[in-house]
């Protein structure tokens, strides 16, 4: 069964809140359920699932700021001036730029197109 994006986000937020409450010393499922306004079985399910979750699962990805995007654009433009990022037949080695900057192909292509 596929779970919608909003439902997954809601579950993740609830599990982050449970983790914070556990770190504050509240560990009784009934108290957690009362605090988060959900049922006790839901809390028990979340606690069981949290045992297998990594620390990365408890954070949301942050979006890049406009300054970071501009810096990346400048870096790509600098790379285009360097012969190291071209193939033997004179084509741009996009995959090398992507790997070095850890960015997507569409980002590199958009810079090449002047966007």
mmCIF file of N, CA and C in Angstrom:
data_model
loop_
_atom_site.group_PDB
_atom_site.id
_atom_site.type_symbol
_atom_site.label_atom_id
_atom_site.label_comp_id
_atom_site.label_asym_id
_atom_site.label_seq_id
_atom_site.Cartn_x
_atom_site.Cartn_y
_atom_site.Cartn_z
ATOM 1 N N UNK A 1 0.838 -1.183 0.000
ATOM 2 C CA UNK A 1 0.000 0.000 0.000
ATOM 3 C C UNK A 1 0.882 1.246 0.000
ATOM 4 N N UNK A 2 0.586 2.160 -0.889
ATOM 5 C CA UNK A 2 1.370 3.372 -1.008
ATOM 6 C C UNK A 2 0.838 4.425 -0.030
ATOM 7 N N UNK A 3 1.766 5.050 0.692
ATOM 8 C CA UNK A 3 1.389 6.092 1.650
ATOM 9 C C UNK A 3 1.676 7.444 1.015
ATOM 10 N N UNK A 4 0.735 8.370 1.137
ATOM 11 C CA UNK A 4 0.888 9.674 0.503
ATOM 12 C C UNK A 4 2.029 10.469 1.147
ATOM 13 N N UNK A 5 2.517 11.444 0.407
ATOM 14 C CA UNK A 5 3.602 12.306 0.872
ATOM 15 C C UNK A 5 3.237 12.979 2.195
ATOM 16 N N UNK A 6 2.025 13.513 2.272
ATOM 17 C CA UNK A 6 1.604 14.246 3.470
ATOM 18 C C UNK A 6 1.496 13.317 4.673
ATOM 19 N N UNK A 7 1.044 12.109 4.450
ATOM 20 C CA UNK A 7 0.950 11.127 5.539
ATOM 21 C C UNK A 7 2.341 10.740 6.040
ATOM 22 N N UNK A 8 3.285 10.498 5.101
ATOM 23 C CA UNK A 8 4.660 10.170 5.491
ATOM 24 C C UNK A 8 5.285 11.316 6.278
ATOM 25 N N UNK A 9 5.026 12.555 5.847
ATOM 26 C CA UNK A 9 5.563 13.730 6.536
ATOM 27 C C UNK A 9 4.986 13.826 7.950
ATOM 28 N N UNK A 10 3.698 13.562 8.080
ATOM 29 C CA UNK A 10 3.036 13.611 9.385
ATOM 30 C C UNK A 10 3.625 12.561 10.329
ATOM 31 N N UNK A 11 3.859 11.349 9.804
ATOM 32 C CA UNK A 11 4.447 10.268 10.607
ATOM 33 C C UNK A 11 5.853 10.656 11.043
ATOM 34 N N UNK A 12 6.628 11.218 10.118
ATOM 35 C CA UNK A 12 8.005 11.599 10.428
ATOM 36 C C UNK A 12 8.037 12.687 11.502
ATOM 37 N N UNK A 13 7.167 13.677 11.388
ATOM 38 C CA UNK A 13 7.104 14.755 12.385
ATOM 39 C C UNK A 13 6.726 14.184 13.746
ATOM 40 N N UNK A 14 5.769 13.245 13.766
ATOM 41 C CA UNK A 14 5.352 12.635 15.030
ATOM 42 C C UNK A 14 6.503 11.855 15.655
ATOM 43 N N UNK A 15 7.250 11.126 14.852
ATOM 44 C CA UNK A 15 8.377 10.341 15.383
ATOM 45 C C UNK A 15 9.500 11.248 15.889
ATOM 46 N N UNK A 16 9.713 12.370 15.233
ATOM 47 C CA UNK A 16 10.703 13.340 15.721
ATOM 48 C C UNK A 16 10.256 13.881 17.082
ATOM 49 N N UNK A 17 8.955 14.165 17.212
ATOM 50 C CA UNK A 17 8.417 14.666 18.483
ATOM 51 C C UNK A 17 8.547 13.605 19.575
ATOM 52 N N UNK A 18 8.299 12.349 19.234
ATOM 53 C CA UNK A 18 8.443 11.260 20.205
ATOM 54 C C UNK A 18 9.893 11.175 20.675
ATOM 55 N N UNK A 19 10.824 11.289 19.746
ATOM 56 C CA UNK A 19 12.249 11.224 20.089
ATOM 57 C C UNK A 19 12.619 12.347 21.061
ATOM 58 N N UNK A 20 12.095 13.545 20.816
ATOM 59 C CA UNK A 20 12.371 14.672 21.705
ATOM 60 C C UNK A 20 11.766 14.442 23.084
ATOM 61 N N UNK A 21 10.528 13.932 23.130
ATOM 62 C CA UNK A 21 9.889 13.665 24.412
ATOM 63 C C UNK A 21 10.635 12.581 25.186
ATOM 64 N N UNK A 22 11.129 11.573 24.467
ATOM 65 C CA UNK A 22 11.913 10.521 25.130
ATOM 66 C C UNK A 22 13.197 11.096 25.722
ATOM 67 N N UNK A 23 13.820 12.032 25.000
ATOM 68 C CA UNK A 23 15.049 12.640 25.517
ATOM 69 C C UNK A 23 14.762 13.549 26.710
ATOM 70 N N UNK A 24 13.516 14.021 26.823
ATOM 71 C CA UNK A 24 13.123 14.853 27.971
ATOM 72 C C UNK A 24 12.675 14.012 29.163
ATOM 73 N N UNK A 25 12.687 12.692 29.009
ATOM 74 C CA UNK A 25 12.368 11.820 30.135
ATOM 75 C C UNK A 25 10.971 11.246 30.147
ATOM 76 N N UNK A 26 10.138 11.592 29.180
ATOM 77 C CA UNK A 26 8.786 11.023 29.106
ATOM 78 C C UNK A 26 8.875 9.754 28.274
ATOM 79 N N UNK A 27 8.700 8.579 28.933
ATOM 80 C CA UNK A 27 8.837 7.335 28.182
ATOM 81 C C UNK A 27 7.633 6.410 28.311
ATOM 82 N N UNK A 28 6.620 6.802 29.039
ATOM 83 C CA UNK A 28 5.410 5.995 29.172
ATOM 84 C C UNK A 28 4.545 6.195 27.923
ATOM 85 N N UNK A 29 4.155 5.109 27.231
ATOM 86 C CA UNK A 29 3.349 5.252 26.014
ATOM 87 C C UNK A 29 2.034 6.021 26.228
ATOM 88 N N UNK A 30 1.435 5.859 27.403
ATOM 89 C CA UNK A 30 0.180 6.577 27.668
ATOM 90 C C UNK A 30 0.419 8.082 27.743
ATOM 91 N N UNK A 31 1.509 8.473 28.407
ATOM 92 C CA UNK A 31 1.842 9.902 28.499
ATOM 93 C C UNK A 31 2.195 10.465 27.127
ATOM 94 N N UNK A 32 2.944 9.693 26.343
ATOM 95 C CA UNK A 32 3.312 10.137 24.995
ATOM 96 C C UNK A 32 2.056 10.310 24.136
ATOM 97 N N UNK A 33 1.138 9.349 24.231
ATOM 98 C CA UNK A 33 -0.101 9.413 23.462
ATOM 99 C C UNK A 33 -0.925 10.645 23.859
ATOM 100 N N UNK A 34 -0.989 10.920 25.158
ATOM 101 C CA UNK A 34 -1.741 12.077 25.651
ATOM 102 C C UNK A 34 -1.085 13.375 25.187
ATOM 103 N N UNK A 35 0.249 13.418 25.231
ATOM 104 C CA UNK A 35 0.991 14.612 24.843
ATOM 105 C C UNK A 35 0.830 14.924 23.349
ATOM 106 N N UNK A 36 0.851 13.873 22.521
ATOM 107 C CA UNK A 36 0.797 14.056 21.069
ATOM 108 C C UNK A 36 -0.610 13.908 20.491
ATOM 109 N N UNK A 37 -1.574 13.626 21.349
ATOM 110 C CA UNK A 37 -2.982 13.486 20.961
ATOM 111 C C UNK A 37 -3.184 12.410 19.891
ATOM 112 N N UNK A 38 -2.595 11.232 20.137
ATOM 113 C CA UNK A 38 -2.796 10.061 19.286
ATOM 114 C C UNK A 38 -3.095 8.870 20.191
ATOM 115 N N UNK A 39 -3.427 7.738 19.589
ATOM 116 C CA UNK A 39 -3.758 6.556 20.395
ATOM 117 C C UNK A 39 -2.485 5.846 20.864
ATOM 118 N N UNK A 40 -2.634 5.054 21.911
ATOM 119 C CA UNK A 40 -1.505 4.301 22.467
ATOM 120 C C UNK A 40 -0.961 3.290 21.447
ATOM 121 N N UNK A 41 -1.810 2.562 20.710
ATOM 122 C CA UNK A 41 -1.263 1.645 19.697
ATOM 123 C C UNK A 41 -0.406 2.365 18.642
ATOM 124 N N UNK A 42 -0.792 3.582 18.291
ATOM 125 C CA UNK A 42 -0.001 4.360 17.333
ATOM 126 C C UNK A 42 1.383 4.640 17.905
ATOM 127 N N UNK A 43 1.436 5.014 19.168
ATOM 128 C CA UNK A 43 2.716 5.290 19.829
ATOM 129 C C UNK A 43 3.558 4.015 19.866
ATOM 130 N N UNK A 44 2.937 2.899 20.213
ATOM 131 C CA UNK A 44 3.676 1.631 20.283
ATOM 132 C C UNK A 44 4.238 1.244 18.915
ATOM 133 N N UNK A 45 3.454 1.458 17.853
ATOM 134 C CA UNK A 45 3.916 1.188 16.489
ATOM 135 C C UNK A 45 5.105 2.084 16.137
ATOM 136 N N UNK A 46 4.997 3.356 16.505
ATOM 137 C CA UNK A 46 6.083 4.300 16.219
ATOM 138 C C UNK A 46 7.344 3.940 16.995
ATOM 139 N N UNK A 47 7.187 3.563 18.257
ATOM 140 C CA UNK A 47 8.356 3.188 19.061
ATOM 141 C C UNK A 47 9.054 1.964 18.470
ATOM 142 N N UNK A 48 8.262 1.014 17.978
ATOM 143 C CA UNK A 48 8.831 -0.178 17.363
ATOM 144 C C UNK A 48 9.574 0.187 16.073
ATOM 145 N N UNK A 49 8.987 1.064 15.291
ATOM 146 C CA UNK A 49 9.609 1.474 14.029
ATOM 147 C C UNK A 49 10.869 2.305 14.270
ATOM 148 N N UNK A 50 10.878 3.063 15.354
ATOM 149 C CA UNK A 50 12.014 3.936 15.659
ATOM 150 C C UNK A 50 13.271 3.149 16.015
ATOM 151 N N UNK A 51 13.108 1.911 16.415
ATOM 152 C CA UNK A 51 14.276 1.089 16.757
ATOM 153 C C UNK A 51 15.162 0.837 15.545
ATOM 154 N N UNK A 52 14.566 0.797 14.361
ATOM 155 C CA UNK A 52 15.334 0.508 13.144
ATOM 156 C C UNK A 52 15.693 1.766 12.362
ATOM 157 N N UNK A 53 15.250 2.931 12.825
ATOM 158 C CA UNK A 53 15.517 4.167 12.095
ATOM 159 C C UNK A 53 16.896 4.717 12.438
ATOM 160 N N UNK A 54 17.540 5.317 11.444
ATOM 161 C CA UNK A 54 18.844 5.946 11.675
ATOM 162 C C UNK A 54 18.637 7.420 12.034
ATOM 163 N N UNK A 55 19.715 8.079 12.456
ATOM 164 C CA UNK A 55 19.622 9.506 12.804
ATOM 165 C C UNK A 55 19.228 10.348 11.596
ATOM 166 N N UNK A 56 19.624 9.903 10.416
ATOM 167 C CA UNK A 56 19.293 10.640 9.196
ATOM 168 C C UNK A 56 17.789 10.634 8.937
ATOM 169 N N UNK A 57 17.103 9.584 9.386
ATOM 170 C CA UNK A 57 15.656 9.490 9.198
ATOM 171 C C UNK A 57 14.895 10.500 10.052
ATOM 172 N N UNK A 58 15.548 11.084 11.042
ATOM 173 C CA UNK A 58 14.890 12.035 11.929
ATOM 174 C C UNK A 58 15.123 13.486 11.520
ATOM 175 N N UNK A 59 15.655 13.711 10.334
ATOM 176 C CA UNK A 59 15.885 15.077 9.864
ATOM 177 C C UNK A 59 15.287 15.253 8.482
ATOM 178 N N UNK A 60 14.951 16.480 8.168
ATOM 179 C CA UNK A 60 14.456 16.817 6.848
ATOM 180 C C UNK A 60 15.594 17.425 6.047
ATOM 181 N N UNK A 61 15.605 17.198 4.738
ATOM 182 C CA UNK A 61 16.621 17.815 3.898
ATOM 183 C C UNK A 61 16.376 19.307 3.860
ATOM 184 N N UNK A 62 17.479 20.067 3.898
ATOM 185 C CA UNK A 62 17.297 21.511 3.814
ATOM 186 C C UNK A 62 17.499 21.950 2.379
ATOM 187 N N UNK A 63 16.762 22.946 2.000
ATOM 188 C CA UNK A 63 16.885 23.459 0.649
ATOM 189 C C UNK A 63 18.077 24.403 0.572
ATOM 190 N N UNK A 64 18.654 24.497 -0.609
ATOM 191 C CA UNK A 64 19.780 25.392 -0.790
ATOM 192 C C UNK A 64 19.300 26.834 -0.774
ATOM 193 N N UNK A 65 20.124 27.702 -0.210
ATOM 194 C CA UNK A 65 19.801 29.124 -0.241
ATOM 195 C C UNK A 65 20.174 29.665 -1.606
ATOM 196 N N UNK A 66 19.660 30.831 -1.937
ATOM 197 C CA UNK A 66 19.963 31.411 -3.246
ATOM 198 C C UNK A 66 21.458 31.706 -3.369
ATOM 199 N N UNK A 67 22.117 32.052 -2.267
ATOM 200 C CA UNK A 67 23.550 32.317 -2.307
ATOM 201 C C UNK A 67 24.329 31.043 -2.639
ATOM 202 N N UNK A 68 23.927 29.913 -2.058
ATOM 203 C CA UNK A 68 24.588 28.646 -2.365
ATOM 204 C C UNK A 68 24.412 28.275 -3.830
ATOM 205 N N UNK A 69 23.233 28.544 -4.376
ATOM 206 C CA UNK A 69 22.970 28.252 -5.782
ATOM 207 C C UNK A 69 23.849 29.129 -6.673
ATOM 208 N N UNK A 70 23.958 30.414 -6.337
ATOM 209 C CA UNK A 70 24.805 31.316 -7.111
ATOM 210 C C UNK A 70 26.269 30.915 -7.030
ATOM 211 N N UNK A 71 26.714 30.487 -5.853
ATOM 212 C CA UNK A 71 28.094 30.020 -5.691
ATOM 213 C C UNK A 71 28.363 28.801 -6.563
ATOM 214 N N UNK A 72 27.391 27.896 -6.603
ATOM 215 C CA UNK A 72 27.545 26.692 -7.416
ATOM 216 C C UNK A 72 27.597 27.058 -8.900
ATOM 217 N N UNK A 73 26.767 28.029 -9.308
ATOM 218 C CA UNK A 73 26.786 28.493 -10.691
ATOM 219 C C UNK A 73 28.146 29.076 -11.045
ATOM 220 N N UNK A 74 28.688 29.909 -10.160
ATOM 221 C CA UNK A 74 30.006 30.507 -10.391
ATOM 222 C C UNK A 74 31.078 29.436 -10.491
ATOM 223 N N UNK A 75 30.974 28.423 -9.654
ATOM 224 C CA UNK A 75 31.946 27.326 -9.669
ATOM 225 C C UNK A 75 31.873 26.553 -10.992
ATOM 226 N N UNK A 76 30.662 26.323 -11.488
ATOM 227 C CA UNK A 76 30.501 25.623 -12.772
ATOM 228 C C UNK A 76 31.094 26.464 -13.899
ATOM 229 N N UNK A 77 30.845 27.769 -13.871
ATOM 230 C CA UNK A 77 31.390 28.647 -14.910
ATOM 231 C C UNK A 77 32.918 28.665 -14.863
ATOM 232 N N UNK A 78 33.481 28.630 -13.658
ATOM 233 C CA UNK A 78 34.937 28.587 -13.515
ATOM 234 C C UNK A 78 35.471 27.275 -14.098
ATOM 235 N N UNK A 79 34.761 26.188 -13.841
ATOM 236 C CA UNK A 79 35.180 24.889 -14.360
ATOM 237 C C UNK A 79 35.157 24.861 -15.889
ATOM 238 N N UNK A 80 34.222 25.599 -16.491
ATOM 239 C CA UNK A 80 34.119 25.608 -17.949
ATOM 240 C C UNK A 80 35.317 26.308 -18.584
ATOM 241 N N UNK A 81 36.001 27.158 -17.829
ATOM 242 C CA UNK A 81 37.205 27.820 -18.328
ATOM 243 C C UNK A 81 38.427 26.925 -18.228
ATOM 244 N N UNK A 82 38.335 25.849 -17.468
ATOM 245 C CA UNK A 82 39.466 24.954 -17.239
ATOM 246 C C UNK A 82 39.438 23.809 -18.261
ATOM 247 N N UNK A 83 40.575 23.564 -18.902
ATOM 248 C CA UNK A 83 40.661 22.505 -19.916
ATOM 249 C C UNK A 83 40.466 21.112 -19.317
ATOM 250 N N UNK A 84 40.662 20.987 -18.024
ATOM 251 C CA UNK A 84 40.551 19.693 -17.354
ATOM 252 C C UNK A 84 39.145 19.095 -17.463
ATOM 253 N N UNK A 85 38.146 19.946 -17.648
ATOM 254 C CA UNK A 85 36.750 19.491 -17.665
ATOM 255 C C UNK A 85 36.221 19.292 -19.075
ATOM 256 N N UNK A 86 37.103 19.113 -20.034
ATOM 257 C CA UNK A 86 36.710 18.826 -21.411
ATOM 258 C C UNK A 86 37.254 17.462 -21.811
ATOM 259 N N UNK A 87 36.559 16.798 -22.730
ATOM 260 C CA UNK A 87 37.028 15.500 -23.223
ATOM 261 C C UNK A 87 38.088 15.733 -24.306
ATOM 262 N N UNK A 88 38.665 14.643 -24.802
ATOM 263 C CA UNK A 88 39.713 14.738 -25.822
ATOM 264 C C UNK A 88 39.215 15.369 -27.119
ATOM 265 N N UNK A 89 37.943 15.141 -27.449
ATOM 266 C CA UNK A 89 37.420 15.706 -28.698
ATOM 267 C C UNK A 89 36.797 17.093 -28.512
ATOM 268 N N UNK A 90 36.990 17.712 -27.338
ATOM 269 C CA UNK A 90 36.561 19.095 -27.115
ATOM 270 C C UNK A 90 35.180 19.273 -26.525
ATOM 271 N N UNK A 91 34.484 18.197 -26.189
ATOM 272 C CA UNK A 91 33.160 18.301 -25.570
ATOM 273 C C UNK A 91 33.305 18.505 -24.063
ATOM 274 N N UNK A 92 32.300 19.115 -23.474
ATOM 275 C CA UNK A 92 32.306 19.341 -22.020
ATOM 276 C C UNK A 92 32.038 18.015 -21.316
ATOM 277 N N UNK A 93 32.819 17.717 -20.306
ATOM 278 C CA UNK A 93 32.656 16.482 -19.528
ATOM 279 C C UNK A 93 31.698 16.784 -18.364
ATOM 280 N N UNK A 94 30.411 16.711 -18.660
ATOM 281 C CA UNK A 94 29.377 17.070 -17.679
ATOM 282 C C UNK A 94 29.419 16.142 -16.474
ATOM 283 N N UNK A 95 29.644 14.866 -16.706
ATOM 284 C CA UNK A 95 29.637 13.914 -15.588
ATOM 285 C C UNK A 95 30.755 14.203 -14.595
ATOM 286 N N UNK A 96 31.901 14.676 -15.080
ATOM 287 C CA UNK A 96 33.009 15.016 -14.177
ATOM 288 C C UNK A 96 32.636 16.221 -13.304
ATOM 289 N N UNK A 97 31.975 17.211 -13.893
ATOM 290 C CA UNK A 97 31.521 18.384 -13.139
ATOM 291 C C UNK A 97 30.484 17.951 -12.103
ATOM 292 N N UNK A 98 29.550 17.078 -12.516
ATOM 293 C CA UNK A 98 28.505 16.601 -11.606
ATOM 294 C C UNK A 98 29.112 15.883 -10.405
ATOM 295 N N UNK A 99 30.094 15.027 -10.652
ATOM 296 C CA UNK A 99 30.707 14.261 -9.566
ATOM 297 C C UNK A 99 31.490 15.160 -8.613
ATOM 298 N N UNK A 100 32.213 16.107 -9.175
ATOM 299 C CA UNK A 100 33.044 16.961 -8.329
ATOM 300 C C UNK A 100 32.210 17.892 -7.453
ATOM 301 N N UNK A 101 31.133 18.433 -8.003
ATOM 302 C CA UNK A 101 30.278 19.359 -7.240
ATOM 303 C C UNK A 101 29.126 18.664 -6.530
ATOM 304 N N UNK A 102 28.946 17.370 -6.798
ATOM 305 C CA UNK A 102 27.819 16.613 -6.242
ATOM 306 C C UNK A 102 26.501 17.332 -6.549
ATOM 307 N N UNK A 103 26.286 17.581 -7.811
ATOM 308 C CA UNK A 103 25.090 18.280 -8.259
ATOM 309 C C UNK A 103 24.405 17.472 -9.356
ATOM 310 N N UNK A 104 23.239 17.911 -9.756
ATOM 311 C CA UNK A 104 22.484 17.179 -10.774
ATOM 312 C C UNK A 104 22.874 17.633 -12.174
ATOM 313 N N UNK A 105 22.558 16.784 -13.119
ATOM 314 C CA UNK A 105 22.844 17.092 -14.526
ATOM 315 C C UNK A 105 22.056 18.323 -14.966
ATOM 316 N N UNK A 106 20.829 18.440 -14.493
ATOM 317 C CA UNK A 106 19.989 19.577 -14.907
ATOM 318 C C UNK A 106 20.579 20.906 -14.442
ATOM 319 N N UNK A 107 21.244 20.928 -13.295
ATOM 320 C CA UNK A 107 21.876 22.155 -12.806
ATOM 321 C C UNK A 107 22.998 22.574 -13.750
ATOM 322 N N UNK A 108 23.833 21.611 -14.127
ATOM 323 C CA UNK A 108 24.946 21.914 -15.037
ATOM 324 C C UNK A 108 24.428 22.362 -16.392
ATOM 325 N N UNK A 109 23.413 21.679 -16.913
ATOM 326 C CA UNK A 109 22.838 22.023 -18.218
ATOM 327 C C UNK A 109 22.225 23.419 -18.174
ATOM 328 N N UNK A 110 21.544 23.770 -17.075
ATOM 329 C CA UNK A 110 20.921 25.089 -16.979
ATOM 330 C C UNK A 110 21.980 26.194 -16.996
ATOM 331 N N UNK A 111 23.135 25.962 -16.372
ATOM 332 C CA UNK A 111 24.224 26.938 -16.400
ATOM 333 C C UNK A 111 24.774 27.047 -17.821
ATOM 334 N N UNK A 112 24.918 25.913 -18.493
ATOM 335 C CA UNK A 112 25.406 25.924 -19.871
ATOM 336 C C UNK A 112 24.466 26.679 -20.809
ATOM 337 N N UNK A 113 23.170 26.580 -20.527
ATOM 338 C CA UNK A 113 22.167 27.268 -21.345
ATOM 339 C C UNK A 113 22.013 28.732 -20.956
ATOM 340 N N UNK A 114 22.707 29.159 -19.912
ATOM 341 C CA UNK A 114 22.671 30.573 -19.514
ATOM 342 C C UNK A 114 21.496 30.936 -18.637
ATOM 343 N N UNK A 115 20.901 29.984 -17.995
ATOM 344 C CA UNK A 115 19.733 30.266 -17.126
ATOM 345 C C UNK A 115 20.171 30.660 -15.740
#
